[in-house]
CSV table of C-alpha atoms in Angstrom, one decimal:
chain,number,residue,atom,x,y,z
A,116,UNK,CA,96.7,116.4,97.4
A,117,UNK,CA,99.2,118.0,94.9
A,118,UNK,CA,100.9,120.8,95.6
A,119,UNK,CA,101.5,123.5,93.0
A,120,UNK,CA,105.5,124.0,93.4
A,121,UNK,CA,106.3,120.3,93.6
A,122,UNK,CA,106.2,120.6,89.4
A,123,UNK,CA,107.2,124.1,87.3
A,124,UNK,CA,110.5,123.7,88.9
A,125,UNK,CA,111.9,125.6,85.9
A,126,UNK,CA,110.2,128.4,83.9
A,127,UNK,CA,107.5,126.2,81.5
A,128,UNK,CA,108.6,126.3,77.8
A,129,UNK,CA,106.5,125.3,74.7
A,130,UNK,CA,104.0,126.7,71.8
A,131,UNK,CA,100.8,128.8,72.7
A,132,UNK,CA,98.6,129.1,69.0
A,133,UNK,CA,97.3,132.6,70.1
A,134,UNK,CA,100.2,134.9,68.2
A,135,UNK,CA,99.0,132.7,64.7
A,136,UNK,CA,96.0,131.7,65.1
A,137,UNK,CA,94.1,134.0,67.1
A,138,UNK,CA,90.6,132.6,68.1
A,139,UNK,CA,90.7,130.2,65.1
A,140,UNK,CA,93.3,127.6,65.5
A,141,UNK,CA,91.6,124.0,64.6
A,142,UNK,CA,93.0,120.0,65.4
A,143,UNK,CA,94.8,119.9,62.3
A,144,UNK,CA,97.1,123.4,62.9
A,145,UNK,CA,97.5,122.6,66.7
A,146,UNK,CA,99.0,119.0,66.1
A,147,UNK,CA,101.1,120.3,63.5
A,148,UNK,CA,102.4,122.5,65.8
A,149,UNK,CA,102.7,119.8,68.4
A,150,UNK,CA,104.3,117.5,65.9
A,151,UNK,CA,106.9,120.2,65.1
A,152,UNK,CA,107.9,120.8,68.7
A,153,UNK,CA,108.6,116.7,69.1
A,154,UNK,CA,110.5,116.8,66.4
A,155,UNK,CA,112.8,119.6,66.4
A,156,UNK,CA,112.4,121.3,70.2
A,157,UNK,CA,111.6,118.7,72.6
A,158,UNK,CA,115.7,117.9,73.1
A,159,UNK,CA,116.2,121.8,74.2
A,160,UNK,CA,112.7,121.3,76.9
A,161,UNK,CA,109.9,122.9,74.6
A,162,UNK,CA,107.7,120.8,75.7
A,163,UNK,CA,103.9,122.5,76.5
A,164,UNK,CA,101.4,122.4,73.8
A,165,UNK,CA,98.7,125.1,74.4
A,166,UNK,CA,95.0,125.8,72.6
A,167,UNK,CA,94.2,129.1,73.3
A,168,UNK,CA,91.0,131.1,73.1
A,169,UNK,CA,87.2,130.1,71.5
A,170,UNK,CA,88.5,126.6,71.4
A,171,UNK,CA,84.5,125.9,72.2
A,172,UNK,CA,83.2,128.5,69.8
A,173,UNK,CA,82.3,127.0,66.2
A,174,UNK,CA,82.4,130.2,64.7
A,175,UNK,CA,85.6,132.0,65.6
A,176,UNK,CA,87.8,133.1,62.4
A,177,UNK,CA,89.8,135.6,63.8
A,178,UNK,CA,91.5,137.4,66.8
A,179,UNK,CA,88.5,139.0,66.8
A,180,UNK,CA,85.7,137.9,68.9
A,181,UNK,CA,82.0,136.9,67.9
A,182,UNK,CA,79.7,139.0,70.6
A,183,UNK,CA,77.1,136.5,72.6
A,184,UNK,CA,77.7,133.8,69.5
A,185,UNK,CA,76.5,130.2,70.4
A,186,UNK,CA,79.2,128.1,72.6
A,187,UNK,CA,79.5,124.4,72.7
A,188,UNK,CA,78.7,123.1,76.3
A,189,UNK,CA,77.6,119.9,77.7
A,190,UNK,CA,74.6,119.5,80.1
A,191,UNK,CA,76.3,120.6,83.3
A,192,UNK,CA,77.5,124.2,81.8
A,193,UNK,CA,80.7,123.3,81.0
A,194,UNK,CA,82.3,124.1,77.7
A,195,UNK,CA,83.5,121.2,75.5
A,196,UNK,CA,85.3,122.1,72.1
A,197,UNK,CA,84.0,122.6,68.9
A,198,UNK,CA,83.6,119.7,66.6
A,199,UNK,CA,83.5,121.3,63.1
A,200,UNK,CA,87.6,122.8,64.3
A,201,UNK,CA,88.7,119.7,66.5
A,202,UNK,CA,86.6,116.6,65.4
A,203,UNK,CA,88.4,114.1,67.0
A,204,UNK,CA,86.5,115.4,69.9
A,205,UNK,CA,83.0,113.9,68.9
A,206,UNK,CA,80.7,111.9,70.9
A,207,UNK,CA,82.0,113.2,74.3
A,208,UNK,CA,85.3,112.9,74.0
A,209,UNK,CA,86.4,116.6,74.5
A,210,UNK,CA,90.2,117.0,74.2
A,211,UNK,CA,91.0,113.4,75.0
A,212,UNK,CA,92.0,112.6,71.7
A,213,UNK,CA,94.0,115.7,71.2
A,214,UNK,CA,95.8,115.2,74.8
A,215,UNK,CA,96.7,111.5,73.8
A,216,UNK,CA,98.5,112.3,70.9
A,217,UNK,CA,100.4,115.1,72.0
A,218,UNK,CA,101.6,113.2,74.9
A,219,UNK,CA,102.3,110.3,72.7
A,220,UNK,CA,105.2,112.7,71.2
A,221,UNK,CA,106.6,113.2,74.8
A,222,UNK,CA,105.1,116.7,75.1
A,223,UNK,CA,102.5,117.8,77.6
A,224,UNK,CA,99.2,119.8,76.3
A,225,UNK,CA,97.1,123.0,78.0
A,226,UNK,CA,94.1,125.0,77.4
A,227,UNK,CA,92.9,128.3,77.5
A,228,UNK,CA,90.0,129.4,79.6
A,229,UNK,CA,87.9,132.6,81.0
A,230,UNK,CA,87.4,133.1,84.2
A,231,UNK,CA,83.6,132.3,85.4
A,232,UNK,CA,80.7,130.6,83.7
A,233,UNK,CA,79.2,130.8,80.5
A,234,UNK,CA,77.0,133.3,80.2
A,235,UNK,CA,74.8,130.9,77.8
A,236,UNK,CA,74.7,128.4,80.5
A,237,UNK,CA,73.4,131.2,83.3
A,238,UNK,CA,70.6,132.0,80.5
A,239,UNK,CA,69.5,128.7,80.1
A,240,UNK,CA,69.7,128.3,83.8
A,241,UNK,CA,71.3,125.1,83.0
A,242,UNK,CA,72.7,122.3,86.2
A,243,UNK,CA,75.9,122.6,87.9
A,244,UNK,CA,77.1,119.3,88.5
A,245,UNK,CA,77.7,117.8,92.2
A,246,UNK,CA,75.2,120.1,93.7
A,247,UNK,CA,71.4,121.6,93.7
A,248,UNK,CA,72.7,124.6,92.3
A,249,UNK,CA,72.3,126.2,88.9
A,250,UNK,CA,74.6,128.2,86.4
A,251,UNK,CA,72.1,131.3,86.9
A,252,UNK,CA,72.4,131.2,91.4
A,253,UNK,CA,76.0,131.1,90.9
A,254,UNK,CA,76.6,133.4,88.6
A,255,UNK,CA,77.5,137.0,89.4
A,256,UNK,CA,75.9,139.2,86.8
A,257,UNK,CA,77.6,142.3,87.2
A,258,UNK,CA,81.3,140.6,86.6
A,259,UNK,CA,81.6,140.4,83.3
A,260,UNK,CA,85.0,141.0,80.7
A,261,UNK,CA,85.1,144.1,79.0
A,262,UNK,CA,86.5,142.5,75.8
A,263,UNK,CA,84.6,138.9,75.9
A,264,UNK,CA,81.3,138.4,76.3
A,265,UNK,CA,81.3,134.9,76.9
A,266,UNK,CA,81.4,134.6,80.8
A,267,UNK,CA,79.7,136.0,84.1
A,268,UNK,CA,82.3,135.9,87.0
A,269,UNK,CA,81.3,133.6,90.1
A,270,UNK,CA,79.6,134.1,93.8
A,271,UNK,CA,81.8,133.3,96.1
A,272,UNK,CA,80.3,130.6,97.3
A,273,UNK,CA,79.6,126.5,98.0
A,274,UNK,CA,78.0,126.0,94.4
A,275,UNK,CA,81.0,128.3,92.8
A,276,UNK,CA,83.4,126.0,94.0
A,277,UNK,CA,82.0,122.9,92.7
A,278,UNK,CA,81.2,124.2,89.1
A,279,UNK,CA,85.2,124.5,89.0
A,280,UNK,CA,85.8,121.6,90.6
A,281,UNK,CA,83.5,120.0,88.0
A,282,UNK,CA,85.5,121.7,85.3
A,283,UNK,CA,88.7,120.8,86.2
A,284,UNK,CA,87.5,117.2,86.6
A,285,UNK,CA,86.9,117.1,83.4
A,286,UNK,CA,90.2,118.4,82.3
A,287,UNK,CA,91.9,115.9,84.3
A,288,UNK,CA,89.9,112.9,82.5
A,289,UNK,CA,91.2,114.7,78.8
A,290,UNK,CA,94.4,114.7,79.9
A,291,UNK,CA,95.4,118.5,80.3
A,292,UNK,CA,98.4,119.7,82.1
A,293,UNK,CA,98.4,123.6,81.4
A,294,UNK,CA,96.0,126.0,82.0
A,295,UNK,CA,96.0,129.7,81.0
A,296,UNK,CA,92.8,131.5,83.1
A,297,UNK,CA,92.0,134.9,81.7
A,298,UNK,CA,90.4,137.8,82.6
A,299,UNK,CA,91.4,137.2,85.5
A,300,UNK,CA,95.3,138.5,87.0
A,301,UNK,CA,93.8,142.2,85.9
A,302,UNK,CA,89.9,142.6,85.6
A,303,UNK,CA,88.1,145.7,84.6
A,304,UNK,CA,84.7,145.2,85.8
A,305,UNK,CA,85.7,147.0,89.5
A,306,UNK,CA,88.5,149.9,88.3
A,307,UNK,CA,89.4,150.8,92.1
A,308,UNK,CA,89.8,147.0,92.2
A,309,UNK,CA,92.0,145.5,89.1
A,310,UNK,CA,92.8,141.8,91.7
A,311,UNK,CA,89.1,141.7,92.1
A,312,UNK,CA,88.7,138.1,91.2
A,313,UNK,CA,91.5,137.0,94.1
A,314,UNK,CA,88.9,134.6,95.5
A,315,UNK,CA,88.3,133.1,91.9
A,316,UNK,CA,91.9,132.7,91.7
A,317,UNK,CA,91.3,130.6,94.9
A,318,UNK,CA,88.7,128.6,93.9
A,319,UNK,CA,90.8,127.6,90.4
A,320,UNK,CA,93.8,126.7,92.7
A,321,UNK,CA,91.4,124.6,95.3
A,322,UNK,CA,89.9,123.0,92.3
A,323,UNK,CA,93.9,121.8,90.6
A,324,UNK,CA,94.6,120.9,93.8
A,325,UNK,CA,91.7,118.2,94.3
A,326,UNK,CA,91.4,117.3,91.0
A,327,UNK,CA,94.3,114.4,91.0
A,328,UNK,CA,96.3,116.0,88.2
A,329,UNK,CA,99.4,118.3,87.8
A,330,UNK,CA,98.5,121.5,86.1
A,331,UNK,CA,100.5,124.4,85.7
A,332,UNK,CA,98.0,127.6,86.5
A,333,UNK,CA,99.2,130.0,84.2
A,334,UNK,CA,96.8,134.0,85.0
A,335,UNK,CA,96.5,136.5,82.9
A,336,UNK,CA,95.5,139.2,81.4
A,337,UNK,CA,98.7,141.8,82.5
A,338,UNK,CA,99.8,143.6,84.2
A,339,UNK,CA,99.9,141.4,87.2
A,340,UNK,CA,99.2,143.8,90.1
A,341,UNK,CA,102.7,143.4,92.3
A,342,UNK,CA,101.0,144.5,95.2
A,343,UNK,CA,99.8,140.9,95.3
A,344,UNK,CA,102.5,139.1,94.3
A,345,UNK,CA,102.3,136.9,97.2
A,346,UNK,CA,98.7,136.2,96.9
A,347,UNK,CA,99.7,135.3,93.1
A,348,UNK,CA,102.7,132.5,94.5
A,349,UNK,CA,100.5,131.3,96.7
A,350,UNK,CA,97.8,130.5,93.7
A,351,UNK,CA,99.3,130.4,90.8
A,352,UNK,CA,102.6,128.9,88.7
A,353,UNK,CA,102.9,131.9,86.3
A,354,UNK,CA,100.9,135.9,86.2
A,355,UNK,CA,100.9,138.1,83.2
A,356,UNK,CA,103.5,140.9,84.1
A,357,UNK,CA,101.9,142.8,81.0
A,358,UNK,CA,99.1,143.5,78.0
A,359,UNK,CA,99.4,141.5,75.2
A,360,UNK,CA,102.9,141.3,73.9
A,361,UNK,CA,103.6,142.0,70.1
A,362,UNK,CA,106.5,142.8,67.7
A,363,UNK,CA,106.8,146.2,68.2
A,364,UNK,CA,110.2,147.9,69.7
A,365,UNK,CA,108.0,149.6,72.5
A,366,UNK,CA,107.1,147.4,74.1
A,367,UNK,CA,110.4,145.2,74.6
A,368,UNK,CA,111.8,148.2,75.5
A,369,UNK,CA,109.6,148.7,78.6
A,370,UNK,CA,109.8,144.9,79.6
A,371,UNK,CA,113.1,145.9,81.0
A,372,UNK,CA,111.4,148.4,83.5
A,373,UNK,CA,108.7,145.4,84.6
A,374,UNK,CA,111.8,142.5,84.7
A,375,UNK,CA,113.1,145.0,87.0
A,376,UNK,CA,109.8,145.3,89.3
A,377,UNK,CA,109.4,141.4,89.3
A,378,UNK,CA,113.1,139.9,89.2
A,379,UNK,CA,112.7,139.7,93.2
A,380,UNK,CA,109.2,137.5,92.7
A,381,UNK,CA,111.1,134.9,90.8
A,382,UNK,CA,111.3,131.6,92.6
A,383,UNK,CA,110.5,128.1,91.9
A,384,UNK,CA,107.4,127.2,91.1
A,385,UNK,CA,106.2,130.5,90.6
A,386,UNK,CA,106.8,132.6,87.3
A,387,UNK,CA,106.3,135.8,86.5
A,388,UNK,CA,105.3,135.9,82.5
A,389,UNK,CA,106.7,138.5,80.1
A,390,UNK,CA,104.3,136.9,78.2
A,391,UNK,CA,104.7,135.0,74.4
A,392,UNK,CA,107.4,135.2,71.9
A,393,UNK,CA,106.5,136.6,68.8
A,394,UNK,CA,108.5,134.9,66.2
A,395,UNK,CA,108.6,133.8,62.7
A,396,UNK,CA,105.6,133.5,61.0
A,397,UNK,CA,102.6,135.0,63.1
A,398,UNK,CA,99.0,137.0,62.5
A,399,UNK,CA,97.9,134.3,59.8
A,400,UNK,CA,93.9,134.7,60.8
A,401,UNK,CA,94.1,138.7,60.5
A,402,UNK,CA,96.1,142.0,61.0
A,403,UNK,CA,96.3,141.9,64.8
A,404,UNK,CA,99.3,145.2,65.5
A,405,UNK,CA,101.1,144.3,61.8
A,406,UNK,CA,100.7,142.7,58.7
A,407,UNK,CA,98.3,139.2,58.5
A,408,UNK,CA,100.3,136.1,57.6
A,409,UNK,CA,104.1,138.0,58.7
A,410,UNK,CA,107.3,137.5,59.8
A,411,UNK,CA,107.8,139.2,63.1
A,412,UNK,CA,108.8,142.7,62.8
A,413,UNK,CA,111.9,142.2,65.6
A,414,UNK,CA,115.0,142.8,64.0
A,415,UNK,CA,117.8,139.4,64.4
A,416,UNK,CA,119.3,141.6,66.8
A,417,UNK,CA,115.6,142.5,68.6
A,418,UNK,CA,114.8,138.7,68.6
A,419,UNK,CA,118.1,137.8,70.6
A,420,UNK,CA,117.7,141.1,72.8
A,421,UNK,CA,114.3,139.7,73.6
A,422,UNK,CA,115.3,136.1,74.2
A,423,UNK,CA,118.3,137.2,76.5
A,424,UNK,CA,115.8,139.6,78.7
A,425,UNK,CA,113.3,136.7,79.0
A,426,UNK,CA,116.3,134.3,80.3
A,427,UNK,CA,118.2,136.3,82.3
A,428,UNK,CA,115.1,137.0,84.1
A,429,UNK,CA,113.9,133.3,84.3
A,430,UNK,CA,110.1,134.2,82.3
A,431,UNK,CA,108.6,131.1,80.7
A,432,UNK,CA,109.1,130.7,77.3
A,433,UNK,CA,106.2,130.2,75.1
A,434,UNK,CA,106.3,130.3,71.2
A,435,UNK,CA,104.0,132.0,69.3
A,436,UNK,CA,104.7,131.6,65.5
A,437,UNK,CA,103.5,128.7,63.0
A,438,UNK,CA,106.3,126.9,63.7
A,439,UNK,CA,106.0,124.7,60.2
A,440,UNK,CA,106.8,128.1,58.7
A,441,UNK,CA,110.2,128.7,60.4
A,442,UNK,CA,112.8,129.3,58.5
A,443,UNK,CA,116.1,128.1,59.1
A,444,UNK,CA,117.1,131.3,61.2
A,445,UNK,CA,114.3,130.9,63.4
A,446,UNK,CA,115.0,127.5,64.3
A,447,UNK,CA,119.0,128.6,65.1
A,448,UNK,CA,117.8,131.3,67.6
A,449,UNK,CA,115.5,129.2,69.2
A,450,UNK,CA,117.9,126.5,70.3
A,451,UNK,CA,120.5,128.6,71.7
A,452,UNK,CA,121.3,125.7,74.5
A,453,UNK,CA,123.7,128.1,76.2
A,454,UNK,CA,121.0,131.1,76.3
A,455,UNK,CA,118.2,128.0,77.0
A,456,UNK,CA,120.3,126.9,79.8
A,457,UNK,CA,120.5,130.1,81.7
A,458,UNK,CA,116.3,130.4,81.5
A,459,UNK,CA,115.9,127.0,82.6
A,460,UNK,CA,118.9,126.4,85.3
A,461,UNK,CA,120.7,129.8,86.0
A,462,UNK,CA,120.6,131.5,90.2
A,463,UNK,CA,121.0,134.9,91.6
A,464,UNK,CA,119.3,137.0,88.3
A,465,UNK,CA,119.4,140.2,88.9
A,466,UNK,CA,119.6,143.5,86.9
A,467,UNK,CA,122.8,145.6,87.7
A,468,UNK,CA,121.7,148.8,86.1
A,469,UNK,CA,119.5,150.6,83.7
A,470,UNK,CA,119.0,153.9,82.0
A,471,UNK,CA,117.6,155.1,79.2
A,472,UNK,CA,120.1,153.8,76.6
A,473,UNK,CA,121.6,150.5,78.0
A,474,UNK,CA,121.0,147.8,80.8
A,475,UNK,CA,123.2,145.3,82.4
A,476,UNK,CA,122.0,142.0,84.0
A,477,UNK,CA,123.7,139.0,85.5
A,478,UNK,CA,123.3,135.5,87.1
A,479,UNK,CA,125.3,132.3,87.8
A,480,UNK,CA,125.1,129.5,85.7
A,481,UNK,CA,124.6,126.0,86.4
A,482,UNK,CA,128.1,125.7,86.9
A,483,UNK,CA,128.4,128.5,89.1
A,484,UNK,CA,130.3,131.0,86.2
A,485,UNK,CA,129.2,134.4,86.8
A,486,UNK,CA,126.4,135.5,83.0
A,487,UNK,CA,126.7,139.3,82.4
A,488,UNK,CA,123.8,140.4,79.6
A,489,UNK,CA,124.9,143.8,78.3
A,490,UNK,CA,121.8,145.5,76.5
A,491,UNK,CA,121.8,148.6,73.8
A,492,UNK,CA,118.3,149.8,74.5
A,493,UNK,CA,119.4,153.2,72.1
A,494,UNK,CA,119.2,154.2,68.4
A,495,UNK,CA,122.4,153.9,67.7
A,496,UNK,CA,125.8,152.1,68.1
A,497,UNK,CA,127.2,152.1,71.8
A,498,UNK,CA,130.3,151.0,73.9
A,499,UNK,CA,129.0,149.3,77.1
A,500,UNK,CA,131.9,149.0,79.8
A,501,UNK,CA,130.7,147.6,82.6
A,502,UNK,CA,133.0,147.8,86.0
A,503,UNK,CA,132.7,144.1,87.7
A,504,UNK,CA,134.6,144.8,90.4
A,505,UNK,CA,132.0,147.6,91.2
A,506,UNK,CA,128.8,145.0,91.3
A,507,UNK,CA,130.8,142.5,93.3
A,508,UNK,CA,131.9,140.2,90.3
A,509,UNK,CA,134.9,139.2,90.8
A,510,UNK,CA,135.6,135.4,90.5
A,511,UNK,CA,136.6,134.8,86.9
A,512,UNK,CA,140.0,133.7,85.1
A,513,UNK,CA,140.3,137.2,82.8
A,514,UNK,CA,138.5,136.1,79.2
A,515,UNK,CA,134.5,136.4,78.4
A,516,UNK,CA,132.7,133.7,75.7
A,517,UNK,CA,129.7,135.4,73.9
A,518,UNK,CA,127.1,132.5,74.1
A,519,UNK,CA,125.3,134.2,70.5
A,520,UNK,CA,128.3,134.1,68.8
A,521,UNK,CA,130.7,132.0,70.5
A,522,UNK,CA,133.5,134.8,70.1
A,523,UNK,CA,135.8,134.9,73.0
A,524,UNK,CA,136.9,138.6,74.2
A,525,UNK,CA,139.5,139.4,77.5
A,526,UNK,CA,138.6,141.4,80.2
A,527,UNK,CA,141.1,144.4,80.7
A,528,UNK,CA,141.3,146.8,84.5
A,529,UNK,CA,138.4,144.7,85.8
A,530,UNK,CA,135.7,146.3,83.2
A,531,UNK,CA,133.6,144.2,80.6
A,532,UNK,CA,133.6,146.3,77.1
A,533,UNK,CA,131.6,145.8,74.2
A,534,UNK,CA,130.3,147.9,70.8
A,535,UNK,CA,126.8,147.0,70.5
A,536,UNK,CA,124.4,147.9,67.6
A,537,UNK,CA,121.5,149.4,68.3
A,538,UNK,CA,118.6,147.5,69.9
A,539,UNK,CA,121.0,144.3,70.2
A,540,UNK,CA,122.9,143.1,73.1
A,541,UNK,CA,125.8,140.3,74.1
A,542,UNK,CA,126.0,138.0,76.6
A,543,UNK,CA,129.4,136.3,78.0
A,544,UNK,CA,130.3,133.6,80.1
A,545,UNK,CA,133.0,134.6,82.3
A,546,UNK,CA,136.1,132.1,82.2
């Protein structure tokens, strides 16, 4: 049986086609994507390639969602993709063809799921393969997703577990090794209760485990409910620590309150998610919290304050943009080895201190040279000066390299000094 932290050992990195696509994304967009990644990330350990949402839905246009609309599903209630958006996957073939190719470029290839059964399949009381049971005596009517109609949560019971078995079977013989389960890390069909669907979580990580193929589990909707964080790295490689994350100032600003609340949850195998980047070109189906078809509102300095955060605190990194439409900036901040390096390989992340205008993290890298990630979280232009000595970081030869920049700056009296524009940060290598 495979267990769940024998693979993950690093935070997962790679492309998710929710942030551009929403709902809609089709074959063509998702292997252009894939095809992008090979070529031009794969080196710095992109590597995940992930469908998300209404991949079975023949409909879907949007981010928006098509209430009760007709789903594609095969005769034993499961979903199978759409063939008018990915028709490679004709005549039962499913996501086969897809997986193939994308792991003919090296690169590995998820899904996105809901949580339960369709709701389609407990209507047409249709069979649940590898037992007597039916969609409609496993379903339980009441747990449904307040902003997807597609599913009925599951009984806890012997013909629950086999319909996900049977599911995940199926995703073994395409040839997935990602899944994103939603509605699921934070439900709101019990309120008092937002970890309601703990024994679903089970069933999904019972199901991986027997199904004879490495998957990451990746949970979400946020936030992630820390209570049960060790229910979640028990189950799960990777937990929404938040909502949906978009290009807005706000809402990078209070990621630094839930890295905080989670930096001591981050081990191997188990990731909490600050969710996906927003960068370069994103929103091409419709306005979804911006323009359609833009550039992400971050700011240079708001992109590499965002990528720093995510690093220093080890969160996966998933890309969210068209990636055919970066430009030539994009690509640069992107493949930052030395930032990349410290996400994928750095120990002992922590944050040192935050207020309400500036925030200080640290770690050791591979090679054991203390990081320090100074953070403007103000309006306007700051010195930073942080005191080393006072947080116990003392082993280093007097000189700091800023890994965005390269520059190299000394460290006078024991104290760590920079002027940082607003919203931006640095990070240095101590020498």
């Amino acid at each position: 049986m495979l267990k769940k932290d024998t693979f993950a050992l690093t935070p997962p990195m790679g492309w998710n086609s929710w942030d551009c696509y929403g709902a809609a994304v089709n074959e063509e967009q998702l292997l252009g994507n894939a095809q992008y990644v090979a070529d031009n990330l794969k080196d710095y350990g992109f590597e995940y390639i992930t469908c998300d949402i209404q991949w079975y839905e023949p409909k879907a246009t949007s981010n928006f969602y098509n209430n009760f609309t007709e789903l594609c599903m095969d005769e034993y209630s499961r979903l199978i993709p759409a063939e008018n958006r990915f028709p490679s996957s004709a005549n039962g073939v499913g996501f086969k063809a897809i997986a193939d190719k994308i792991h003919a470029m090296g690169l590995k290839f998820g899904i996105h799921i809901m949580r339960g059964i369709p709701r389609q399949a407990v209507h047409r009381n249709t069979p649940v393969k590898g037992t007597d049971m039916t969609a409609r005596e496993i379903a339980q009517g009441f747990s449904v997703c307040s902003w997807n109609t597609d599913m009925y949560g599951l009984r806890t019971c012997e013909g629950a577990q086999a319909y996900y078995n049977s599911i995940f079977e199926l995703y073994a013989c395409w040839g997935v090794d990602f899944v994103k389960v939603d509605d699921i890390a934070n439900t709101e069909y019990k309120p008092h209760d937002p970890y309601s669907a703990r024994e679903e979580i089970e069933m999904i990580r019972k199901a991986i485990d027997g199904c004879g193929r490495a998957m990451v589990l990746s949970l979400s909707p946020g936030p992630a409910v820390i209570s049960e964080a060790f229910h979640l790295s028990q189950n799960a490689n990777m937990w929404r620590m938040t909502g949906d994350f978009w290009d807005h100032w706000d809402k990078l600003y209070a990621m630094f309150e839930r890295c905080e609340k989670w930096a001591p949850h981050v081990k191997v195998g188990c990731w909490p998610d600050c969710d996906m980047l927003p960068l370069g070109k994103i929103s091409k189906t419709c306005t979804c919290l911006g323009d359609r078809d833009r550039y992400t509102n971050f700011t240079p300095d708001e992109q590499k304050t965002m990528l720093t955060l995510w690093s220093m605190f080890r969160s996966p990194l998933i890309l969210g943009g068209d990636l055919r439409e970066n430009r030539p900036e994009d690509l640069k901040l992107i493949t930052n080895r030395d930032i990349l390096e410290i996400n994928q390989f750095s120990s002992e992340n922590r944050q040192l201190y935050r207020n309400r205008n500036e925030a200080a993290w640290s770690c050791k890298d591979k090679d054991d040279n203390s990081v320090i990630a100074l953070f403007n979280l103000s309006g306007d232009e700051a010195e930073i000066s942080l005191d080393l000595e006072k947080y116990g970081i003392e082993k280093h030869g007097g000189k700091a390299l800023e890994l965005w920049t390269g520059e190299s700056t000394e460290i006078k009296e024991k104290s760590l000094k920079a002027v940082i524009r607003p919203h931006a940060c640095k990070a240095y290598r101590l020498l």
